[in-house]
Coordinates of C-alpha atoms in Angstrom, one line a residue:
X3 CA 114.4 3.7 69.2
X4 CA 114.6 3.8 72.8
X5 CA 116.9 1.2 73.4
X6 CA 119.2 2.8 71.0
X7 CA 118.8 6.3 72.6
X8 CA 119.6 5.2 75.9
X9 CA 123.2 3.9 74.4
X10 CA 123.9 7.0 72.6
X11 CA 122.8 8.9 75.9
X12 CA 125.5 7.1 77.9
X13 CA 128.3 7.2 75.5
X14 CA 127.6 10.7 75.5
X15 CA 128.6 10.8 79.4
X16 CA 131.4 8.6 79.0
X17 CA 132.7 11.1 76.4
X18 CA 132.1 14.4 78.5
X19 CA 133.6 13.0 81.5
X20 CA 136.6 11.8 79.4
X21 CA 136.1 8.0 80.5
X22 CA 137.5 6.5 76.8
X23 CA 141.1 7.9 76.5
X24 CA 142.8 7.3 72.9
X25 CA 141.4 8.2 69.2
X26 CA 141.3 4.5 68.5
X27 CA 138.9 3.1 71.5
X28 CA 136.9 6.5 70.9
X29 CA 136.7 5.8 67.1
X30 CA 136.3 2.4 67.3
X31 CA 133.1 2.8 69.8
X32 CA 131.8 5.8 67.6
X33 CA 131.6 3.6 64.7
X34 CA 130.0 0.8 66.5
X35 CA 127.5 3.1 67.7
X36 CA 126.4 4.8 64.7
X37 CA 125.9 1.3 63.2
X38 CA 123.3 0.4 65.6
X39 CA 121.9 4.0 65.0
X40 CA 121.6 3.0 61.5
X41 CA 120.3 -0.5 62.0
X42 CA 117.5 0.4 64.2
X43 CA 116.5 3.4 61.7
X44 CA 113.1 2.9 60.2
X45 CA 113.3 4.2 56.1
X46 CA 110.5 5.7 53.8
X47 CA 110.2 4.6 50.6
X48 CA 111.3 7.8 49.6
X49 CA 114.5 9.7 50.2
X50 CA 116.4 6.6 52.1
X51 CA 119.4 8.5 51.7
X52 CA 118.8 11.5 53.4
X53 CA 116.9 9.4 56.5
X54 CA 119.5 8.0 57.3
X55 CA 122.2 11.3 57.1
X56 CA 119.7 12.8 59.2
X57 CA 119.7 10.1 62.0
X58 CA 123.5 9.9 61.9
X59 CA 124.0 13.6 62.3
X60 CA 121.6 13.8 65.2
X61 CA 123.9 11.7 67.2
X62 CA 126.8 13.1 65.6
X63 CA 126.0 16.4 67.1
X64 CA 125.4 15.2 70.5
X65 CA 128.7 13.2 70.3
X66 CA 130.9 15.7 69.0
X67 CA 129.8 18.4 71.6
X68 CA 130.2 16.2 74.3
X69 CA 134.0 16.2 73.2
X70 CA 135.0 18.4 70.5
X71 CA 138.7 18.3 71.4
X72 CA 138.7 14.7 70.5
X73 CA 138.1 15.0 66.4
X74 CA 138.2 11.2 66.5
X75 CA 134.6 11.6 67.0
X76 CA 133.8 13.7 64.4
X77 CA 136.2 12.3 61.5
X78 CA 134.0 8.7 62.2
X79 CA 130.6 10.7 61.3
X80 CA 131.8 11.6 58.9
X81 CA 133.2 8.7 57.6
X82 CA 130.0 7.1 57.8
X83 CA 127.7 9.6 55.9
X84 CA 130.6 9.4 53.2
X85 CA 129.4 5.6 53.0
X86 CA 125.8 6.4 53.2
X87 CA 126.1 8.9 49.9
X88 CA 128.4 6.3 48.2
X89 CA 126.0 3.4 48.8
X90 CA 123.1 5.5 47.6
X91 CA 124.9 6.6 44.6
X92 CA 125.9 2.9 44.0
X93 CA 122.1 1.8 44.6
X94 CA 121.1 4.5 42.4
X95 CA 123.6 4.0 39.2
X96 CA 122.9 0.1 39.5
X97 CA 118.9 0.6 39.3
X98 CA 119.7 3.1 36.3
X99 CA 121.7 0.9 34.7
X100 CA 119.3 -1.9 35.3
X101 CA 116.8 0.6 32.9
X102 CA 119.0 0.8 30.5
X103 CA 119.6 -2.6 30.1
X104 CA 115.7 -3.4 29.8
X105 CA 115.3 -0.5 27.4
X106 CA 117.4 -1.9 25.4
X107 CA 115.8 -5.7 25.5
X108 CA 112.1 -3.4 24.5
X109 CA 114.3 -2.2 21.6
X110 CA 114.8 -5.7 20.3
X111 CA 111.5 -6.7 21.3
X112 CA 109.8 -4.3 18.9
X113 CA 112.4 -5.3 16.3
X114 CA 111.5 -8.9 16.8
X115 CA 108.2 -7.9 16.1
X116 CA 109.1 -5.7 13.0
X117 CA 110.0 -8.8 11.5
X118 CA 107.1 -10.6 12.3
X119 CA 104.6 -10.6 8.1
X120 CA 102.6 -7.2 7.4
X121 CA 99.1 -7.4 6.8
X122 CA 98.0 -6.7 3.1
X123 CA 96.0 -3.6 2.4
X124 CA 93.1 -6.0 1.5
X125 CA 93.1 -7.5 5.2
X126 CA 93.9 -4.4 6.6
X127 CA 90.7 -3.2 4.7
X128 CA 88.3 -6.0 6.0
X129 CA 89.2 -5.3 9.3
X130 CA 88.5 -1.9 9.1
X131 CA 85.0 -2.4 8.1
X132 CA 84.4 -5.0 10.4
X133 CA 85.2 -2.9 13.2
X134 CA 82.9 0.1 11.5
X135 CA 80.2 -2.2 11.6
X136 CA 77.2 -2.2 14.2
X137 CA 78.1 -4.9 16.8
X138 CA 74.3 -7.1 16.7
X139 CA 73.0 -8.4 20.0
X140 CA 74.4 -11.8 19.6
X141 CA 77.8 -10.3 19.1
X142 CA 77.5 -7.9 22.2
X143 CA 76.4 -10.8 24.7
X144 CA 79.3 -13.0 23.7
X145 CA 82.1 -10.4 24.6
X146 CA 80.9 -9.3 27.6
X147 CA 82.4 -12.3 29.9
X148 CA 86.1 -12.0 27.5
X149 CA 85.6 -8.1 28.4
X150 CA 84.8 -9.0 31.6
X151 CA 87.9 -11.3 31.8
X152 CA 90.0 -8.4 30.0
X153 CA 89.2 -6.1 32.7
X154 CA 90.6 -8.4 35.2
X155 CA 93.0 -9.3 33.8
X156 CA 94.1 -5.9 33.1
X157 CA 93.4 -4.7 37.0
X158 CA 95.1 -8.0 38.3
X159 CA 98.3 -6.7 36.4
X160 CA 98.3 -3.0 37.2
X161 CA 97.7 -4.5 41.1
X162 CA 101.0 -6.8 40.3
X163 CA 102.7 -4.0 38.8
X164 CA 102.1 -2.3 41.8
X165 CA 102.9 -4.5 44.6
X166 CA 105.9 -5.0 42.3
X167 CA 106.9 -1.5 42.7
X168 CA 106.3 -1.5 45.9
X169 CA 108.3 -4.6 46.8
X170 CA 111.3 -3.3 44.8
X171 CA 110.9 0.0 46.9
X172 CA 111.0 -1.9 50.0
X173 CA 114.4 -4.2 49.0
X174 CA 116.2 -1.0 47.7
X175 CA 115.8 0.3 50.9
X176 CA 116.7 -3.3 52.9
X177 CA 119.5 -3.3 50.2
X178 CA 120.4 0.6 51.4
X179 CA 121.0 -0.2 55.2
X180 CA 122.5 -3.7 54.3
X181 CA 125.3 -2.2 52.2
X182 CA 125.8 0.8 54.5
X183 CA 125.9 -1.6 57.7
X184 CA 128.9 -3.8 55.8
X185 CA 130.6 -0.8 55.0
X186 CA 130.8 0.6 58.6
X187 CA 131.7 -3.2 59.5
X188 CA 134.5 -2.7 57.1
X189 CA 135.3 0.8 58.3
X190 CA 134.9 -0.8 62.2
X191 CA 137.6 -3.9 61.4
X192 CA 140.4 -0.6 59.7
X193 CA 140.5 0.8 62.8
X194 CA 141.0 -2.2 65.1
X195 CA 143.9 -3.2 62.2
X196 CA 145.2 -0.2 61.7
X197 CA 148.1 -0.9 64.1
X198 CA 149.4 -3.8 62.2
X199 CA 149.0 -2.3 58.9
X200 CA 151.0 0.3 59.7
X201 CA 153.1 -1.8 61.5
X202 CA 154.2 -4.2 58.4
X203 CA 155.7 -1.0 56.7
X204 CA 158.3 0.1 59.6
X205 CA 161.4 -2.6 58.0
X206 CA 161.2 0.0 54.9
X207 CA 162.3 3.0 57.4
X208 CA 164.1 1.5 60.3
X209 CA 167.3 0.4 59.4
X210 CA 170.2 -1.7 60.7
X211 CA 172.1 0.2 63.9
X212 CA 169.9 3.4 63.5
X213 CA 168.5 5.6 66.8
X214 CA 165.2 6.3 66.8
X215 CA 163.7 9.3 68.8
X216 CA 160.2 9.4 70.0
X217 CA 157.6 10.9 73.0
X218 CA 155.4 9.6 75.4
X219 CA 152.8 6.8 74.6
X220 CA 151.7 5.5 71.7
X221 CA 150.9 1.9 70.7
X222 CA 150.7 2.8 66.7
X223 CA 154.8 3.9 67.4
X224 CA 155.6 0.5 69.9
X225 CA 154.1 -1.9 67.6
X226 CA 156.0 -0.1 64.4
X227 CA 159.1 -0.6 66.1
X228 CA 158.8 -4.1 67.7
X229 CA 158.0 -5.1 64.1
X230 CA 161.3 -3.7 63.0
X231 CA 163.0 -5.5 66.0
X232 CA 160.8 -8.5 64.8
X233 CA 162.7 -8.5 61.3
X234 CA 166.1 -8.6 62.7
X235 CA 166.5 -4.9 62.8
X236 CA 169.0 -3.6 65.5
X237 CA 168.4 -0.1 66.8
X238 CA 168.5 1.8 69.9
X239 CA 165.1 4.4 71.0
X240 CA 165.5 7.3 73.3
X241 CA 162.5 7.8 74.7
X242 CA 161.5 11.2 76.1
X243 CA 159.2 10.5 79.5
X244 CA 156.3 12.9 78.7
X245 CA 155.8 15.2 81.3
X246 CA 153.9 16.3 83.1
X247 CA 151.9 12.9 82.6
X248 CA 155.1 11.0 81.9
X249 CA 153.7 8.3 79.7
X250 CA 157.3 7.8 78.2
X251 CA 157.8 5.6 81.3
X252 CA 155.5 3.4 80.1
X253 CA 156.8 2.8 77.0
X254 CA 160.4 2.7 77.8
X255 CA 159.0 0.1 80.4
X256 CA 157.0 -1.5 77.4
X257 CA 160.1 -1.5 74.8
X258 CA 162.7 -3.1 77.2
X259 CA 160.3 -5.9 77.9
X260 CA 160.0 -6.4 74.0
X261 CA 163.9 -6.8 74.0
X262 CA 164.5 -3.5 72.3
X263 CA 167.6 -1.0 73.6
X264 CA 166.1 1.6 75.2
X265 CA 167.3 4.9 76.6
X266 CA 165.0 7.1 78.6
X267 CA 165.9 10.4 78.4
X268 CA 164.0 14.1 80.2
X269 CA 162.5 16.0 77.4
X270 CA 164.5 19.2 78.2
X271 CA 167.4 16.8 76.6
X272 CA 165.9 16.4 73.5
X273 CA 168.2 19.2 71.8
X274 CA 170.9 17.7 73.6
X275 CA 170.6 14.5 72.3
X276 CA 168.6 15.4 68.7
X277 CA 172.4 15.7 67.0
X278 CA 173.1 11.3 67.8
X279 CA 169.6 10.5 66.6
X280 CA 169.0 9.1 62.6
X281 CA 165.0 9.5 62.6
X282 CA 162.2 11.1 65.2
X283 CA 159.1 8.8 65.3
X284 CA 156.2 9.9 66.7
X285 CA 152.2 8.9 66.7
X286 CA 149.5 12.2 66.8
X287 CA 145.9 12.5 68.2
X288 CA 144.9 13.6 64.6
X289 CA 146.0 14.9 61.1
X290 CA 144.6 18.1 60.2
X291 CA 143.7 18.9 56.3
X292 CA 146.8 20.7 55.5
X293 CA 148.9 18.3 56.9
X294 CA 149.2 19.7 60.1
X295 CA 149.5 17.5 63.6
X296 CA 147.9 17.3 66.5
X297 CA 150.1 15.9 68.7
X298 CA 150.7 15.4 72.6
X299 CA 152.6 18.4 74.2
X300 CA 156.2 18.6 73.5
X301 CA 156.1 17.4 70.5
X302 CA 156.4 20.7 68.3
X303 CA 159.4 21.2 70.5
X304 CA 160.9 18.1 69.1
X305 CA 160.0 19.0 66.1
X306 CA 161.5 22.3 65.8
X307 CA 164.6 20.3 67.3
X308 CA 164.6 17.7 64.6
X309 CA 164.0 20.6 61.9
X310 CA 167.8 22.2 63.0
X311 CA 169.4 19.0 63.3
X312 CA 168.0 17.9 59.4
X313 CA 167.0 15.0 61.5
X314 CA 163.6 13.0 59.6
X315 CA 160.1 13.4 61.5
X316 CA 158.2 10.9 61.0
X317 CA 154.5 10.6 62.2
X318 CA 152.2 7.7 62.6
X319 CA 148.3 8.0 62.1
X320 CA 145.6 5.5 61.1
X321 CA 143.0 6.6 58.6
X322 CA 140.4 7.7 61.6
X323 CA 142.6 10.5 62.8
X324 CA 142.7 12.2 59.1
X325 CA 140.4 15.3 59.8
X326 CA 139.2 17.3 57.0
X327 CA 139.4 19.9 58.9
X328 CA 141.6 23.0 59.0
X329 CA 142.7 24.4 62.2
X330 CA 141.4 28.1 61.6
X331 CA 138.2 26.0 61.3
X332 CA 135.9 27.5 64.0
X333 CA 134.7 24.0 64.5
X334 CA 137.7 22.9 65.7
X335 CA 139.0 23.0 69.5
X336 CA 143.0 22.7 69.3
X337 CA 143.4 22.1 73.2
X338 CA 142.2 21.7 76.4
X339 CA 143.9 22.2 79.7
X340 CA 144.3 19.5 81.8
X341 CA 144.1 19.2 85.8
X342 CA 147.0 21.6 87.6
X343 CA 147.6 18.8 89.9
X344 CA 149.5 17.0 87.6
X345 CA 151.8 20.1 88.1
X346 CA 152.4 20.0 91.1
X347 CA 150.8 18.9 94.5
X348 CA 148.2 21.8 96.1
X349 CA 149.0 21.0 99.4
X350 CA 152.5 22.4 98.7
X351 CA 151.6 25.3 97.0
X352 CA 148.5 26.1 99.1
X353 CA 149.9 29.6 100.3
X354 CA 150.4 30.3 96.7
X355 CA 147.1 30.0 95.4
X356 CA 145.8 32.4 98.6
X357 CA 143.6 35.4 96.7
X358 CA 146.5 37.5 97.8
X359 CA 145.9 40.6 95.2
X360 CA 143.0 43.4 95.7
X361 CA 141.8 42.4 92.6
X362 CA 140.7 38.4 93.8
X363 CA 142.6 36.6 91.8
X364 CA 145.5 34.5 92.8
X365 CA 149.0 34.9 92.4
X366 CA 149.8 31.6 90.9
X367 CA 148.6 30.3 87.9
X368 CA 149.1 26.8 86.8
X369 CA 148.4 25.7 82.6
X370 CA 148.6 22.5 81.9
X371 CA 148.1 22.3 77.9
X372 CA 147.0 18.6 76.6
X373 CA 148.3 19.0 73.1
X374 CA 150.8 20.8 70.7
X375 CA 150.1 21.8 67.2
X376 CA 152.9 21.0 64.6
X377 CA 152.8 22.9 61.5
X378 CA 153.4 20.9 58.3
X379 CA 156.6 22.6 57.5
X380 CA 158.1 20.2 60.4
X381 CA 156.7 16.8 58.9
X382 CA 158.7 15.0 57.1
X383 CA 156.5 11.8 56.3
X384 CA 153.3 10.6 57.2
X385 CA 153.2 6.7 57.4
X386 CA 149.3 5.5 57.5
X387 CA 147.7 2.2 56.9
X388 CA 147.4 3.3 53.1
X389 CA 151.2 3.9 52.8
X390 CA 153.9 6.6 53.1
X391 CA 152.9 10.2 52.2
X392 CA 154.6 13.9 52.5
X393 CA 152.3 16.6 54.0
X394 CA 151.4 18.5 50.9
X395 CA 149.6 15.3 49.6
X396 CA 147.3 14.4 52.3
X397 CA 144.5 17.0 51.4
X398 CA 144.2 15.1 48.4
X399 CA 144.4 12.0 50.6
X400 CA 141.9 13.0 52.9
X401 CA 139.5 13.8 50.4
X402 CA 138.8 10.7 49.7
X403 CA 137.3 9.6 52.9
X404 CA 134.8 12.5 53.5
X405 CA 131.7 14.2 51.5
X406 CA 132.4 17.9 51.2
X407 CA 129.1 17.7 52.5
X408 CA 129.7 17.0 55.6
X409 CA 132.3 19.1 56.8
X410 CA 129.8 20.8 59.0
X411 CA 127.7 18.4 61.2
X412 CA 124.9 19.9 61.1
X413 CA 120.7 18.3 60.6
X414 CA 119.1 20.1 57.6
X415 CA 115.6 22.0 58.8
X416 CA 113.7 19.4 57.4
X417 CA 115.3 16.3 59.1
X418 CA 115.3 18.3 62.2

């Protein structure tokens, strides 16, 4: 599948060289990419199942080592050979419940026949001897063309049952990829929804005259809240900017043009201002196993803020950012440091960075984290596009999406 390779080769650059920003365009593209993975796969007869875990882990592989930081990637390969088993086991109960049913139509069969009149002994007798007897020559040349015809008709139906086989073989395995294909359709249209659903739950937590706190950027948090303004809900947001990237702006910028009260504030003044504020609402990059969050720096700050105040922290995720991960997992990268000139400008800070030491290394050093890690002892509520659930339930949650399986992406010897 050359055509095929060449797309999974280029999302593979755009992923190392961090062109798609956002778990949702990265999920949404993963998805859509595995699906023409799968499509173009050619099946055996045998084992369609495992071909096509095998094909999706290949890519998986490639995609989640071209990013591993964003888990986006791997939760939606994972998603998808959940579907693959669950289709397979679907196929696979159906046909044996298709036996089951025809067993049981031969079992009336032969009790139709039971009823059918018994021979007498006499008969039963006769035709004993009859087929004891020498066959003469007349006898033997008039059976040969109904042997004959026997004989064919006998190899006709063993070629039928054959081809028969073989043709249910080949639509079991049509039926295979066309179920797993609608399945990743569905899995493709939760994740471009997964805003709204989320969305139409916010008038059950925002009340009337409330504050709501939140951090930089997210559109899962603006849209939750302009659907609260949308139901007649009044409430002020602070907004803390976001720094060093200072994507608060943005939404401040976004929220005042929605016609909601907004309040920008500097996210050193989150303590400051925790004590006025009724609920924190924030969105995360992804939901680990035990219900902790990644989320975008600061955010553990504001959590631990929230936490002393008895103020509710509330976090938004869609279904794609559940990992079933934990994060001792060695397969999972917590962070990555971002460019220093976010930070501050080099030309500045030049004589700073001279190799001023005997040692060569420079005097200034500059980290600039991507993400913080909130333990679940800080969450008070996850809202997804399932429904509201505390931390301690979403391992159970999370199970349900994912194959213990395929925790580990990884091609078995034989596939590979």
């Amino acid at each position: 599948m050359p055509d095929v390779q060449a797309i999974v080769n280029d999302f593979v650059i755009k992923l190392m060289k961090r062109k798609i920003e956002g778990s949702l365009a990265t999920a949404k593209h993963t998805a859509e990419l595995l699906r023409s993975v799968i499509s173009a796969q050619r099946i055996p007869y045998t084992n369609q199942a495992a071909a096509l875990i095998d094909a999706v882990k290949a890519v998986g592989e490639q995609l989640i080592a071209a990013n591993p930081v964003e888990l986006a990637v791997g939760n939606i390969v994972r998603r998808v050979l959940h579907i693959i088993r669950e289709e397979d086991l679907s196929l696979t109960t159906a046909s044996i419940a298709g036996l089951s049913l025809s067993a049981v139509s031969d079992d009336e069969d032969d009790i139709e026949k039971d009823d059918r009149p018994v021979l007498s002994a006499a008969a039963v007798a006769a035709a004993a001897r009859s087929t004891l007897r020498p066959p003469s020559l007349q006898t033997l040349l008039e059976d040969v063309p109904n042997q004959t015809s026997v004989h064919q008709t006998s190899s006709s139906g063993g070629d039928s049952e054959g081809k028969s086989k073989s043709a249910d073989k080949s639509s079991r395995s049509r039926k295979l990829k066309h179920d797993v294909i609608e399945a990743v359709n569905e899995l493709i249209q939760d994740i471009a929804t997964c805003h709204e659903q989320i969305a139409e739950q916010a008038v059950e937590h925002i009340h009337q005259n409330e504050v709501i706190l939140t951090l930089g950027s997210s559109r899962t948090v603006l849209e939750f809240l302009c659907a609260a303004k949308e139901k007649k809900r009044s409430f002020r947001v602070f907004v803390a900017e976001g720094a060093p990237r200072y994507q608060g702006h943005l939404l401040a910028k976004e929220l005042v043009t929605r016609g909601l009260q907004t309040t920008l504030i500097t996210d050193s003044a989150v303590f400051a201002m925790i004590s006025r504020v009724n609920m924190v609402i924030v969105g995360a990059h992804a939901v680990m196993a035990n219900g902790g969050v990644m989320a975008p720096v600061g955010l553990n700050m504001v959590a631990l803020a929230a936490k002393r105040h008895a103020v509710p922290f509330v976090v938004l995720a869609g279904s794609h950012k559940l990992c079933p991960l934990y994060p001792h997992n060695p397969e999972v990268l917590l962070n990555e440091l971002r460019s220093p000139s976010e930070l501050l400008d080099f030309g500045e800070f030049s004589d700073c960075m001279d190799f001023g030491t005997c040692t060569g290394s420079p005097l200034l050093h500059v980290v600039n984290p991507t993400f913080d890690y909130v333990p679940p002892s800080l969450v008070s509520l996850f809202i997804t596009d399932t429904g509201g659930h505390n931390s301690s339930y979403m391992y159970r949650l999370i199970a349900d999406y994912y194959s213990a399986d395929d925790l580990v992406i990884k091609r078995s010897s034989t596939g590979s």
